[in-house]
Every structure is written in structure tokens, then in C-alpha cells.
Amino acid sequence: MNETSSSANRLLILDDDPMIGQTIRRIAKMAGWDAEFTTEAELFFIQVENWCPDMIAIDLIMPGQDGVQVMTQLAKRDCRAGIIITSGMGGRVLDAAGRSATEHGLNIIGVLPKPFSPAQLRNLLTSETSVETNAGNTAGISAGIVQNRSNPSLNPADLQQALAQEQIQAFYQPKINCCNGSLSGFEALARWQHPTFGFIAPDHFIMLAESHQLIEKLTIQMAKTSLTWFSAFCQKPEIRSPSGINQGQLLKLSLNISALSIGDIALFEQIESYCQDLNILPEQIIFELTETSAMEDPTASLDTLTRLRMKGFQLSLDDFGTGFSSMLQLVRLPFTEIKVDKSFVLTARQSQESRTVVKSIIDLGHSLGLATTAEGIEDQETFIYLRENGCDLAQGYLIAHPMPANDVDNWIKHTGIDGLFREKNA
Ligand code: C2E
Ligand code: MG
Ligand code: MG
């Protein structure tokens, strides 16, 4: 049973129905996986310890320990495998089980409602979601994705040094127009290129920067680097239209702003001065603030945001749907864009609830006269759903992963800036 010498990815299945367990095992094997299944929770936990699966498929409803109890146990054991939840229960129960597992810190790949087709299972097994493989490298990773090496312990002195040595880099993720597929702009996302740990994702260091008074420096470095790149990018002959219209001036760059910086007038003045020096119009810059940050001090936010809008800068409400703001608070602040949080977009394909939330946010945005962007689009079905429901702009791995500046030119060469998505949608 323990074919530990094989280099294939390993899938461990726990299902009280042997027929279903065998079927999943067979489909996985045909997709090139090493797969084992068991009907007993006890045996399952021994297998988890000894066989170290990369992916685990768990049935939700089982006699004895049910799927939720099994996942709680897995979370306690700090299980890093990707998890697929399978069940004949209705979508809402499956969604709730998925949410509960995610909140326990498990790496949920997706839910598989029974009955399922081989293609549905194969899609999950080959999902772009990164899975640490038993060989220690990362599966499904394409160029430009940050490798989240196992929680490097970072301290403020490291970060201070990284800022002094300019180890923080900007990666760029394209945003496209949902209707015609043309390029709308890029979001700049911070990456720390650590000499020992490699690329570190911002979730590991933005909070560190915020709690040690380093966020202003980080934001200024990110703004300087990305504005310099963006200005040069917009001037490229293939971006400037031959007809004389400067298409480059229609492109936008989104910068993430920390909650702590809302009242930092000097920071915004510095960014404004970079824009002037680099010939970038304020209308081309979108400051992204999260819902909670904008609501923390609504009066200060109102002042700063109104002044920024008066200068022509665009303002985006990032990760919308995860905070608790009321419509009234929203209407008070002069945002120009609303970004549907990726947690709803990522689950839109399998969750009716998520689709309802996504649609309501698009409708709310439009009724307030805001542009709507959905981020976290990983599959064509979700993209089509968003377009059909009037979402304006799209961002996600389906279109492109965040990438270093050098890769953007290549990406543009392959896709062009007009109608990137036309062929795929035809
Ligand atoms: P965010 O601003 O909401 O950025 C979107 C995040 O979603 C990025 O994660 C991006 O890589 C990820 N993403 C985009 N498309 C997909 C997709 O299709 N699937 C999945 N699973 N993820 C997708 P990233 O780069 O790890 O950044 C995380 C957060 O860190 C950002 O969330 C932002 O809040 C913060 N951040 C990043 N750069 C900066 C920065 O320069 N300053 C500040 N203050 N915060 C930053
Ligand atoms: Mg953002
Ligand atoms: Mg976001």
C-alpha cells in the first residue's frame, strides 16, 4: 500500500462507501496520481501520518466520525495537504463545511457534490491552487507565483534591512475589461525577495511593516518602483496607439494603501509628486483601500479621500464584502471602484450563495455609480458569469498571475492589449 518510492502526487480518500472510494481512486490514478482509499477514520489518520498525502478527499457524512470532525482533527495535526470535501448534501451545507475547514486553517481545494463527473474531480486535482508536494516543491505553480515557504520567522530588523537594500519588489497583475477583453491596467503587489527564503508574499510582511512604523517607507518604495515602471510601460510604441491617441494614458495603475496611511498627507503628496515627474495623470492612479480601513476613522477618511478625488486620483474599495460597512457609510465616501472580495469570486463556480453575493455587490456598485472589479477569477465559467452579470473589470489567475516587470512585456506580446480574451470567449 505504501508506495513511498513513487514521485507521483498522493491522494488519500476517506469515504464510507467503498464503491465511491474506488471510483475516486480510479479516476485519480488515470490522472497520474498515486491514490489510496479507506473507509475507516482510524486507518485514515495512520495513513495521513505515514504516507503524507498531498491531497485528501473526505466524505462529509459518515457513520462514526463525520467529515467535519475529521477536518477538525486534521487542523489540530497542522495538516498541510490540499482538501477536497465530497458529499451528497446540498450546496449550502457543503459551503458551510468548506468555510469551517478554511477557518480552521486547512487548505481547501474545493468541494465535490455527489454525484460528480470524472472531469469535475480531475479539475480539482489539477487545480491551480498551490499544493505542497511530498517532494517538497510546489505543484501547479507557474512563473510569477510567490512560493509561500513554510512561515519564515521574520523580524522588524530584517524588514528594515530589506527596505534599505530595496529587496521589496513590485509584481504586476493585469486587469481587463470584461466586455471586450482589452487591458485596463495593473495592480502593483509587493513581494519581498529574501536572500534565504526566496519570494515572500505580502500577507507575511505587511502587518509587520504596519506594526513597526515601516509601512510608509514600504508604500513609498512600492509607489516609486511601480510608477517608474508604469510610466515607461505607457510610453512604449506598442502601447501608444499609432493613430495618435495615447492609449497609455487610458491605462491605470492600482496601488494598495494601508489602513494606517489614510491620514498620511505627506505620503500622498510624495506619490503625487512622483506622478508629476513621471508624466502620469492622477486619473491613471487608483488607490486601493480596504473596507475596514476606510471605516476605521470615517471623518479622517472622508477628508483625505475627498481631497484625493479632487486632485483626480481614483479610489477603490478593496476586498468588499468582508467588512461590516453599511450602505450609508459607503455612500458617504467618494470611491470610484468597488472590488468584490476574492473569497466570493473563488467559490462562485460551486456556490450559489457566493454567486448571489457577487451579483448583489455588482448591482450595489452600479447603483452607486461605481466601476466594479472582480478579483480572484480562476476559471472561464466564473469569468462568463461575471460578464453576464455586468461586472466591468476582471483580475485573476485565469487572465494572468502577478508577474515581475520583465515578464509583462512577454505577456503583452502573447496577448496584445486589445481583446485579450476574445478568442477564448468565441
Ligand atoms: P489585494 O490587494 O486584495 O490583492 C489581491 C490578492 O489576490 C493578491 O495577493 C493576488 O496575488 C491575489 N490573487 C489575484 N488573482 C487571484 C486568483 O485568481 N486566485 C487567487 N487565489 N488569488 C489571486 P497577494 O499579492 O498575496 O497580496 C495579498 C494582499 O497583500 C493584497 O490583497 C493587499 O491587501 C496586500 N498588499 C500587497 N501589496 C501591498 C502593498 O504594496 N501595500 C499594502 N499596504 N498592501 C499590499
Ligand atoms: Mg488590492
Ligand atoms: Mg483585494
Tab-separated table of C-alpha atoms and ligand atoms in Angstrom:
chain	number	residue	atom	x	y	z
A	1	MET	CA	0.000	0.000	0.000
A	2	ASN	CA	2.768	2.442	0.878
A	3	GLU	CA	4.284	3.158	-2.495
A	4	THR	CA	6.526	5.818	-0.999
A	5	SER	CA	9.122	5.410	-3.727
A	6	SER	CA	6.753	6.847	-6.373
A	7	SER	CA	7.227	10.505	-7.250
A	8	ALA	CA	3.548	10.991	-8.274
A	9	ASN	CA	1.346	13.213	-6.141
A	10	ARG	CA	-0.562	11.313	-3.475
A	11	LEU	CA	-4.290	11.388	-2.902
A	12	LEU	CA	-5.797	9.800	0.206
A	13	ILE	CA	-9.561	9.173	0.158
A	14	LEU	CA	-11.823	8.702	3.182
A	15	ASP	CA	-15.323	7.552	2.238
A	16	ASP	CA	-17.639	5.098	3.989
A	17	ASP	CA	-18.926	3.903	0.603
A	18	PRO	CA	-16.272	1.606	-0.910
A	19	MET	CA	-17.755	1.981	-4.409
A	20	ILE	CA	-17.279	5.739	-4.311
A	21	GLY	CA	-13.819	5.429	-2.749
A	22	GLN	CA	-12.761	3.019	-5.524
A	23	THR	CA	-14.189	5.281	-8.212
A	24	ILE	CA	-12.331	8.361	-6.939
A	25	ARG	CA	-9.174	6.270	-6.661
A	26	ARG	CA	-9.517	5.015	-10.248
A	27	ILE	CA	-10.130	8.492	-11.701
A	28	ALA	CA	-7.181	9.900	-9.748
A	29	LYS	CA	-4.892	7.087	-10.911
A	30	MET	CA	-5.900	7.720	-14.518
A	31	ALA	CA	-4.965	11.372	-13.960
A	32	GLY	CA	-1.465	10.261	-12.890
A	33	TRP	CA	-1.957	10.336	-9.109
A	34	ASP	CA	-0.948	7.766	-6.577
A	35	ALA	CA	-4.244	7.152	-4.782
A	36	GLU	CA	-5.298	5.123	-1.738
A	37	PHE	CA	-8.636	4.927	-0.023
A	38	THR	CA	-10.003	3.789	3.294
A	39	THR	CA	-13.430	3.600	4.878
A	40	GLU	CA	-12.140	3.852	8.484
A	41	ALA	CA	-11.239	7.145	10.184
A	42	GLU	CA	-8.619	5.463	12.407
A	43	LEU	CA	-6.810	3.904	9.464
A	44	PHE	CA	-7.111	7.175	7.643
A	45	PHE	CA	-5.207	9.093	10.350
A	46	ILE	CA	-2.443	6.467	10.341
A	47	GLN	CA	-2.182	6.894	6.557
A	48	VAL	CA	-2.035	10.688	6.939
A	49	GLU	CA	0.926	10.294	9.312
A	50	ASN	CA	2.796	7.590	7.416
A	51	TRP	CA	2.021	8.229	3.776
A	52	CYS	CA	1.992	12.068	3.864
A	53	PRO	CA	-0.620	12.641	1.123
A	54	ASP	CA	-0.520	15.849	-0.941
A	55	MET	CA	-4.284	15.863	-1.278
A	56	ILE	CA	-7.096	14.384	0.809
A	57	ALA	CA	-10.696	13.700	-0.294
A	58	ILE	CA	-13.122	13.480	2.639
A	59	ASP	CA	-16.735	12.415	2.621
A	60	LEU	CA	-18.811	14.739	4.787
A	61	ILE	CA	-21.441	12.295	6.010
A	62	MET	CA	-20.064	9.115	7.575
A	63	PRO	CA	-21.133	6.931	10.458
A	64	GLY	CA	-18.816	7.371	13.464
A	65	GLN	CA	-16.623	10.425	12.893
A	66	ASP	CA	-18.181	12.729	10.309
A	67	GLY	CA	-16.208	14.845	7.846
A	68	VAL	CA	-16.276	17.992	9.986
A	69	GLN	CA	-14.821	16.097	12.973
A	70	VAL	CA	-12.148	14.569	10.740
A	71	MET	CA	-11.189	18.010	9.430
A	72	THR	CA	-11.014	19.427	12.967
A	73	GLN	CA	-8.573	16.626	13.805
A	74	LEU	CA	-6.547	17.343	10.678
A	75	ALA	CA	-6.346	21.032	11.624
A	76	LYS	CA	-5.081	20.075	15.111
A	77	ARG	CA	-2.370	17.984	13.452
A	78	ASP	CA	-1.437	21.006	11.314
A	79	CYS	CA	-2.204	19.099	8.115
A	80	ARG	CA	-0.858	20.930	5.038
A	81	ALA	CA	-2.438	18.676	2.390
A	82	GLY	CA	-4.995	20.118	-0.022
A	83	ILE	CA	-8.508	19.035	0.932
A	84	ILE	CA	-11.452	18.121	-1.276
A	85	ILE	CA	-14.787	17.729	0.501
A	86	THR	CA	-17.203	15.298	-1.114
A	87	SER	CA	-20.837	14.853	-0.193
A	88	GLY	CA	-24.364	14.286	-1.374
A	89	MET	CA	-25.561	17.047	0.980
A	90	GLY	CA	-26.984	20.253	-0.512
A	91	GLY	CA	-24.713	23.091	-1.592
A	92	ARG	CA	-25.233	25.273	1.484
A	93	VAL	CA	-24.103	22.531	3.879
A	94	LEU	CA	-21.093	21.797	1.674
A	95	ASP	CA	-20.236	25.509	1.556
A	96	ALA	CA	-20.552	25.825	5.320
A	97	ALA	CA	-18.307	22.784	5.844
A	98	GLY	CA	-15.760	24.305	3.452
A	99	ARG	CA	-15.836	27.627	5.305
A	100	SER	CA	-15.473	25.942	8.674
A	101	ALA	CA	-12.446	23.980	7.433
A	102	THR	CA	-10.844	27.109	5.962
A	103	GLU	CA	-11.375	28.932	9.240
A	104	HIS	CA	-9.533	26.081	10.957
A	105	GLY	CA	-6.592	26.900	8.692
A	106	LEU	CA	-6.930	23.912	6.345
A	107	ASN	CA	-6.042	24.252	2.688
A	108	ILE	CA	-9.395	23.618	1.000
A	109	ILE	CA	-9.055	22.932	-2.720
A	110	GLY	CA	-12.768	22.624	-3.382
A	111	VAL	CA	-15.997	20.797	-2.786
A	112	LEU	CA	-17.252	17.956	-4.916
A	113	PRO	CA	-21.045	17.488	-4.800
A	114	LYS	CA	-22.068	13.861	-5.357
A	115	PRO	CA	-22.805	12.586	-7.940
A	116	PHE	CA	-19.803	14.077	-9.747
A	117	SER	CA	-18.277	13.550	-13.148
A	118	PRO	CA	-14.673	12.376	-13.650
A	119	ALA	CA	-13.956	15.788	-15.217
A	120	GLN	CA	-15.078	17.618	-12.038
A	121	LEU	CA	-12.703	15.549	-9.937
A	122	ARG	CA	-9.856	15.903	-12.436
A	123	ASN	CA	-10.353	19.690	-12.433
A	124	LEU	CA	-9.920	19.761	-8.671
A	125	LEU	CA	-6.860	17.522	-8.802
A	126	THR	CA	-5.220	19.736	-11.374
A	127	SER	CA	-6.481	22.910	-9.728
A	128	GLU	CA	-4.113	25.878	-9.928
A	129	THR	CA	-4.304	26.177	-6.156
A	130	SER	CA	-0.788	25.548	-4.972
A	131	VAL	CA	-0.259	22.275	-3.164
A	132	GLU	CA	2.941	21.468	-1.379
A	133	THR	CA	4.021	18.138	-2.839
A	134	ASN	CA	5.609	15.336	-0.874
A	135	ALA	CA	8.793	16.050	-2.814
A	136	GLY	CA	8.879	19.427	-1.113
A	137	ASN	CA	8.352	21.540	-4.203
A	138	THR	CA	5.159	23.197	-5.332
A	139	ALA	CA	2.712	21.766	-7.839
A	140	GLY	CA	0.600	23.804	-10.237
A	141	ILE	CA	2.839	26.835	-9.855
A	142	SER	CA	3.521	28.912	-12.910
A	143	ALA	CA	6.017	31.721	-13.338
A	144	GLY	CA	5.491	34.665	-11.089
A	145	ILE	CA	3.639	33.000	-8.218
A	146	VAL	CA	5.047	33.569	-4.822
A	147	GLN	CA	6.230	30.447	-3.135
A	148	ASN	CA	4.991	30.644	0.414
A	149	ARG	CA	7.878	28.839	2.040
A	150	SER	CA	6.939	27.463	5.409
A	151	ASN	CA	6.319	30.556	7.545
A	152	PRO	CA	9.741	32.123	7.688
A	153	SER	CA	10.203	33.833	11.013
A	154	LEU	CA	10.718	37.446	10.076
A	155	ASN	CA	11.562	40.266	12.403
A	156	PRO	CA	11.347	44.051	12.006
A	157	ALA	CA	15.139	44.390	11.701
A	158	ASP	CA	15.055	42.050	8.652
A	159	LEU	CA	12.336	44.125	7.087
A	160	GLN	CA	14.145	47.357	7.839
A	161	GLN	CA	17.237	45.961	6.141
A	162	ALA	CA	15.132	44.723	3.213
A	163	LEU	CA	13.780	48.230	2.720
A	164	ALA	CA	17.272	49.744	2.963
A	165	GLN	CA	18.565	47.243	0.387
A	166	GLU	CA	15.463	47.564	-1.797
A	167	GLN	CA	14.616	43.861	-1.600
A	168	ILE	CA	10.906	44.643	-1.828
A	169	GLN	CA	9.837	44.279	-5.428
A	170	ALA	CA	6.634	45.122	-7.256
A	171	PHE	CA	4.814	42.415	-9.201
A	172	TYR	CA	2.071	43.443	-11.603
A	173	GLN	CA	-1.261	41.738	-12.162
A	174	PRO	CA	-3.295	42.801	-15.200
A	175	LYS	CA	-6.921	43.920	-15.038
A	176	ILE	CA	-9.009	43.529	-18.161
A	177	ASN	CA	-12.298	44.829	-19.414
A	178	CYS	CA	-14.972	42.125	-19.080
A	179	CYS	CA	-16.853	43.188	-22.220
A	180	ASN	CA	-14.120	43.353	-24.834
A	181	GLY	CA	-11.174	41.746	-23.062
A	182	SER	CA	-8.909	44.763	-23.515
A	183	LEU	CA	-6.242	45.668	-20.971
A	184	SER	CA	-7.446	48.173	-18.400
A	185	GLY	CA	-4.359	48.384	-16.183
A	186	PHE	CA	-2.363	46.645	-13.482
A	187	GLU	CA	-2.385	46.214	-9.714
A	188	ALA	CA	1.048	46.538	-8.090
A	189	LEU	CA	1.584	43.848	-5.443
A	190	ALA	CA	4.547	43.783	-3.064
A	191	ARG	CA	6.962	40.826	-2.996
A	192	TRP	CA	9.944	40.515	-0.703
A	193	GLN	CA	12.831	38.800	-2.415
A	194	HIS	CA	14.520	37.420	0.672
A	195	PRO	CA	18.098	36.144	0.262
A	196	THR	CA	17.299	32.943	2.207
A	197	PHE	CA	13.555	32.402	1.957
A	198	GLY	CA	13.072	33.442	-1.703
A	199	PHE	CA	9.940	35.362	-2.610
A	200	ILE	CA	7.736	36.101	0.377
A	201	ALA	CA	4.077	37.027	-0.061
A	202	PRO	CA	2.785	40.311	1.404
A	203	ASP	CA	0.498	38.560	3.868
A	204	HIS	CA	3.715	37.670	5.735
A	205	PHE	CA	5.189	41.174	5.981
A	206	ILE	CA	2.610	43.958	5.504
A	207	MET	CA	1.381	43.537	9.075
A	208	LEU	CA	4.972	43.515	10.311
A	209	ALA	CA	5.561	46.785	8.451
A	210	GLU	CA	2.372	48.250	9.896
A	211	SER	CA	3.215	47.369	13.467
A	212	HIS	CA	6.801	48.743	13.288
A	213	GLN	CA	6.275	52.099	11.591
A	214	LEU	CA	7.734	50.797	8.338
A	215	ILE	CA	4.605	50.919	6.228
A	216	GLU	CA	5.130	54.467	4.945
A	217	LYS	CA	8.613	53.598	3.719
A	218	LEU	CA	7.331	50.403	2.107
A	219	THR	CA	4.450	52.187	0.368
A	220	ILE	CA	6.755	54.923	-0.916
A	221	GLN	CA	9.210	52.351	-2.289
A	222	MET	CA	6.399	50.404	-3.931
A	223	ALA	CA	4.938	53.611	-5.406
A	224	LYS	CA	8.304	54.833	-6.728
A	225	THR	CA	9.200	51.475	-8.314
A	226	SER	CA	5.815	50.798	-9.830
A	227	LEU	CA	5.192	54.351	-11.062
A	228	THR	CA	8.612	54.426	-12.745
A	229	TRP	CA	7.865	51.106	-14.455
A	230	PHE	CA	4.323	52.163	-15.368
A	231	SER	CA	5.423	55.446	-16.889
A	232	ALA	CA	7.960	53.667	-19.131
A	233	PHE	CA	5.376	50.988	-19.996
A	234	CYS	CA	2.781	53.570	-21.105
A	235	GLN	CA	5.368	55.225	-23.365
A	236	LYS	CA	6.189	52.051	-25.309
A	237	PRO	CA	5.353	52.386	-29.022
A	238	GLU	CA	3.212	49.219	-28.953
A	239	ILE	CA	1.159	50.707	-26.111
A	240	ARG	CA	0.853	54.219	-27.579
A	241	SER	CA	-1.577	53.832	-30.462
A	242	PRO	CA	-0.200	54.578	-33.962
A	243	SER	CA	-3.344	56.623	-34.636
A	244	GLY	CA	-2.024	59.287	-32.319
A	245	ILE	CA	-4.345	58.586	-29.380
A	246	ASN	CA	-2.122	57.832	-26.430
A	247	GLN	CA	-3.655	54.596	-25.232
A	248	GLY	CA	-1.047	54.502	-22.499
A	249	GLN	CA	-2.865	57.378	-20.822
A	250	LEU	CA	-6.004	55.252	-20.636
A	251	LEU	CA	-4.247	52.555	-18.630
A	252	LYS	CA	-4.405	52.594	-14.856
A	253	LEU	CA	-2.131	51.502	-12.048
A	254	SER	CA	-3.622	50.359	-8.727
A	255	LEU	CA	-1.622	50.872	-5.528
A	256	ASN	CA	-2.559	49.271	-2.214
A	257	ILE	CA	-2.706	51.680	0.695
A	258	SER	CA	-2.579	50.521	4.302
A	259	ALA	CA	-5.306	51.473	6.759
A	260	LEU	CA	-2.649	53.261	8.796
A	261	SER	CA	-1.780	55.586	5.920
A	262	ILE	CA	-5.181	57.128	5.376
A	263	GLY	CA	-4.248	60.253	7.317
A	264	ASP	CA	-0.662	60.375	5.961
A	265	ILE	CA	-0.798	63.542	3.854
A	266	ALA	CA	2.984	63.502	3.226
A	267	LEU	CA	2.713	60.045	1.660
A	268	PHE	CA	0.051	61.101	-0.817
A	269	GLU	CA	1.964	64.302	-1.628
A	270	GLN	CA	5.057	62.240	-2.372
A	271	ILE	CA	3.092	59.972	-4.707
A	272	GLU	CA	1.560	62.995	-6.396
A	273	SER	CA	4.999	64.442	-6.991
A	274	TYR	CA	6.272	61.143	-8.495
A	275	CYS	CA	3.283	61.230	-10.849
A	276	GLN	CA	4.083	64.786	-11.939
A	277	ASP	CA	7.761	63.945	-12.540
A	278	LEU	CA	6.871	60.819	-14.497
A	279	ASN	CA	4.110	62.330	-16.602
A	280	ILE	CA	1.384	60.157	-15.120
A	281	LEU	CA	-2.077	61.652	-14.794
A	282	PRO	CA	-3.756	61.361	-11.355
A	283	GLU	CA	-6.727	59.796	-13.195
A	284	GLN	CA	-4.435	56.855	-14.034
A	285	ILE	CA	-3.781	56.031	-10.390
A	286	ILE	CA	-6.203	54.010	-8.285
A	287	PHE	CA	-5.593	53.897	-4.547
A	288	GLU	CA	-6.968	50.660	-3.124
A	289	LEU	CA	-8.202	50.797	0.466
A	290	THR	CA	-9.927	48.002	2.256
A	291	GLU	CA	-13.435	48.430	3.507
A	292	THR	CA	-12.411	48.162	7.154
A	293	SER	CA	-9.564	50.668	6.797
A	294	ALA	CA	-11.826	53.269	5.231
A	295	MET	CA	-14.378	52.829	8.009
A	296	GLU	CA	-11.923	52.925	10.911
A	297	ASP	CA	-11.932	56.699	11.104
A	298	PRO	CA	-14.732	57.768	8.747
A	299	THR	CA	-14.133	61.503	9.276
A	300	ALA	CA	-10.388	61.379	8.530
A	301	SER	CA	-11.132	59.096	5.579
A	302	LEU	CA	-13.737	61.500	4.271
A	303	ASP	CA	-11.237	64.408	4.349
A	304	THR	CA	-8.309	62.578	2.759
A	305	LEU	CA	-10.345	60.710	0.198
A	306	THR	CA	-12.272	63.797	-0.873
A	307	ARG	CA	-9.013	65.731	-1.381
A	308	LEU	CA	-7.516	62.871	-3.392
A	309	ARG	CA	-10.591	62.709	-5.593
A	310	MET	CA	-10.472	66.474	-6.090
A	311	LYS	CA	-6.949	66.055	-7.474
A	312	GLY	CA	-8.272	63.421	-9.885
A	313	PHE	CA	-6.979	60.220	-8.237
A	314	GLN	CA	-9.284	57.190	-8.357
A	315	LEU	CA	-10.263	55.326	-5.204
A	316	SER	CA	-11.094	51.672	-4.926
A	317	LEU	CA	-12.805	49.840	-2.107
A	318	ASP	CA	-10.775	46.606	-1.934
A	319	ASP	CA	-11.966	43.235	-0.610
A	320	PHE	CA	-15.564	44.403	-0.480
A	321	GLY	CA	-17.948	42.053	1.310
A	322	THR	CA	-15.607	41.044	4.117
A	323	GLY	CA	-16.166	44.051	6.400
A	324	PHE	CA	-19.268	45.329	8.057
A	325	SER	CA	-19.866	48.688	6.433
A	326	SER	CA	-23.396	49.779	5.832
A	327	MET	CA	-24.589	51.227	2.579
A	328	LEU	CA	-24.898	54.613	4.253
A	329	GLN	CA	-21.211	54.659	5.208
A	330	LEU	CA	-20.315	53.626	1.699
A	331	VAL	CA	-22.300	56.352	0.013
A	332	ARG	CA	-20.570	58.982	2.181
A	333	LEU	CA	-17.095	58.164	0.874
A	334	PRO	CA	-16.100	59.211	-2.657
A	335	PHE	CA	-14.959	55.846	-4.030
A	336	THR	CA	-14.859	55.278	-7.781
A	337	GLU	CA	-14.485	51.496	-7.821
A	338	ILE	CA	-15.605	48.557	-5.733
A	339	LYS	CA	-13.630	45.294	-5.771
A	340	VAL	CA	-15.560	42.143	-4.997
A	341	ASP	CA	-13.542	40.168	-2.464
A	342	LYS	CA	-11.861	37.166	-3.996
A	343	SER	CA	-13.293	34.780	-1.395
A	344	PHE	CA	-16.685	35.087	-3.158
A	345	VAL	CA	-15.237	35.024	-6.660
A	346	LEU	CA	-13.063	31.968	-5.983
A	347	THR	CA	-16.098	29.991	-4.816
A	348	ALA	CA	-18.632	31.383	-7.312
A	349	ARG	CA	-18.490	28.321	-9.565
A	350	GLN	CA	-19.565	25.876	-6.905
A	351	SER	CA	-21.554	28.076	-4.530
A	352	GLN	CA	-24.946	29.597	-5.318
A	353	GLU	CA	-24.531	31.721	-2.173
A	354	SER	CA	-21.281	33.219	-3.458
A	355	ARG	CA	-22.828	33.925	-6.846
A	356	THR	CA	-25.677	35.766	-5.108
A	357	VAL	CA	-23.223	37.860	-3.068
A	358	VAL	CA	-21.136	38.651	-6.161
A	359	LYS	CA	-24.208	39.715	-8.132
A	360	SER	CA	-25.514	41.874	-5.264
A	361	ILE	CA	-22.154	43.656	-4.954
A	362	ILE	CA	-22.043	44.327	-8.711
A	363	ASP	CA	-25.596	45.705	-8.572
A	364	LEU	CA	-24.808	47.782	-5.461
A	365	GLY	CA	-21.678	49.198	-7.127
A	366	HIS	CA	-23.563	50.127	-10.254
A	367	SER	CA	-26.441	51.691	-8.374
A	368	LEU	CA	-23.875	53.940	-6.650
A	369	GLY	CA	-22.225	54.760	-9.987
A	370	LEU	CA	-19.019	52.822	-9.198
A	371	ALA	CA	-16.967	50.665	-11.528
A	372	THR	CA	-16.954	47.045	-10.382
A	373	THR	CA	-13.948	44.742	-10.443
A	374	ALA	CA	-13.882	41.074	-9.515
A	375	GLU	CA	-10.553	39.660	-8.373
A	376	GLY	CA	-9.655	36.005	-7.924
A	377	ILE	CA	-11.065	34.761	-11.249
A	378	GLU	CA	-9.537	31.365	-11.862
A	379	ASP	CA	-11.893	29.763	-14.364
A	380	GLN	CA	-13.717	30.650	-17.542
A	381	GLU	CA	-17.155	29.794	-16.123
A	382	THR	CA	-16.781	32.406	-13.378
A	383	PHE	CA	-15.499	34.960	-15.878
A	384	ILE	CA	-18.562	34.417	-18.085
A	385	TYR	CA	-20.891	34.623	-15.070
A	386	LEU	CA	-19.323	37.949	-14.087
A	387	ARG	CA	-19.519	39.360	-17.587
A	388	GLU	CA	-23.147	38.306	-17.974
A	389	ASN	CA	-23.966	39.996	-14.691
A	390	GLY	CA	-22.445	43.293	-15.750
A	391	CYS	CA	-19.106	43.242	-13.902
A	392	ASP	CA	-16.843	45.848	-15.533
A	393	LEU	CA	-13.318	44.609	-14.885
A	394	ALA	CA	-11.680	41.260	-14.226
A	395	GLN	CA	-8.491	40.244	-12.434
A	396	GLY	CA	-7.280	36.750	-11.603
A	397	TYR	CA	-5.077	33.804	-12.412
A	398	LEU	CA	-7.283	32.955	-15.434
A	399	ILE	CA	-6.023	36.148	-17.040
A	400	ALA	CA	-2.545	36.276	-15.501
A	401	HIS	CA	-0.732	35.737	-12.241
A	402	PRO	CA	1.023	38.739	-10.703
A	403	MET	CA	4.376	38.915	-12.510
A	404	PRO	CA	7.659	40.785	-12.326
A	405	ALA	CA	8.074	43.795	-14.636
A	406	ASN	CA	10.288	41.835	-17.043
A	407	ASP	CA	7.556	39.307	-17.721
A	408	VAL	CA	4.874	41.873	-18.515
A	409	ASP	CA	6.324	42.636	-21.960
A	410	ASN	CA	6.301	38.974	-22.868
A	411	TRP	CA	2.765	38.618	-21.628
A	412	ILE	CA	1.653	41.591	-23.712
A	413	LYS	CA	3.434	40.160	-26.769
A	414	HIS	CA	1.402	36.972	-26.462
A	415	THR	CA	-1.935	38.571	-25.686
A	416	GLY	CA	-1.894	42.113	-27.112
A	417	ILE	CA	-3.549	44.938	-25.252
A	418	ASP	CA	-6.818	44.760	-27.203
A	419	GLY	CA	-9.246	41.881	-26.919
A	420	LEU	CA	-7.050	39.623	-24.854
A	421	PHE	CA	-9.957	37.375	-24.201
A	422	ARG	CA	-11.793	37.461	-27.498
A	423	GLU	CA	-10.535	34.120	-28.746
A	424	LYS	CA	-11.146	32.245	-25.535
A	425	ASN	CA	-14.695	33.602	-25.386
A	426	ALA	CA	-15.566	32.998	-29.021
B	1	C2E	P1	-5.324	42.500	-2.522
B	1	C2E	O1	-4.982	43.920	-2.692
B	1	C2E	O2	-6.747	42.154	-2.373
B	1	C2E	O3	-4.666	41.758	-3.769
B	1	C2E	C1	-5.218	40.665	-4.431
B	1	C2E	C2	-4.583	39.380	-3.971
B	1	C2E	O4	-5.228	38.308	-4.643
B	1	C2E	C3	-3.108	39.256	-4.351
B	1	C2E	O5	-2.481	38.506	-3.345
B	1	C2E	C4	-3.168	38.442	-5.641
B	1	C2E	O6	-1.962	37.745	-5.900
B	1	C2E	C5	-4.285	37.502	-5.287
B	1	C2E	N1	-4.945	36.965	-6.488
B	1	C2E	C6	-5.168	37.574	-7.658
B	1	C2E	N2	-5.819	36.779	-8.507
B	1	C2E	C7	-6.022	35.615	-7.871
B	1	C2E	C8	-6.646	34.377	-8.229
B	1	C2E	O7	-7.152	34.187	-9.332
B	1	C2E	N3	-6.671	33.402	-7.288
B	1	C2E	C9	-6.129	33.572	-6.040
B	1	C2E	N4	-6.191	32.563	-5.184
B	1	C2E	N5	-5.527	34.727	-5.659
B	1	C2E	C10	-5.477	35.732	-6.566
B	1	C2E	P2	-1.073	38.961	-2.760
B	1	C2E	O8	-0.225	39.530	-3.845
B	1	C2E	O9	-0.563	37.812	-1.959
B	1	C2E	O10	-1.456	40.157	-1.807
B	1	C2E	C11	-2.203	39.955	-0.647
B	1	C2E	C12	-2.603	41.275	-0.039
B	1	C2E	O11	-1.451	41.978	0.470
B	1	C2E	C13	-3.219	42.235	-1.043
B	1	C2E	O12	-4.560	41.877	-1.254
B	1	C2E	C14	-3.036	43.558	-0.308
B	1	C2E	O13	-4.050	43.744	0.644
B	1	C2E	C15	-1.721	43.353	0.401
B	1	C2E	N6	-0.655	44.057	-0.338
B	1	C2E	C16	0.032	43.644	-1.438
B	1	C2E	N7	0.918	44.580	-1.826
B	1	C2E	C17	0.773	45.629	-0.952
B	1	C2E	C18	1.406	46.908	-0.820
B	1	C2E	O14	2.265	47.316	-1.606
B	1	C2E	N8	0.963	47.706	0.220
B	1	C2E	C19	-0.029	47.306	1.073
B	1	C2E	N9	-0.405	48.168	2.057
B	1	C2E	N10	-0.629	46.113	0.980
B	1	C2E	C20	-0.225	45.280	-0.022
B	2	MG	MG	-5.675	45.347	-3.729
B	3	MG	MG	-8.480	42.508	-2.726
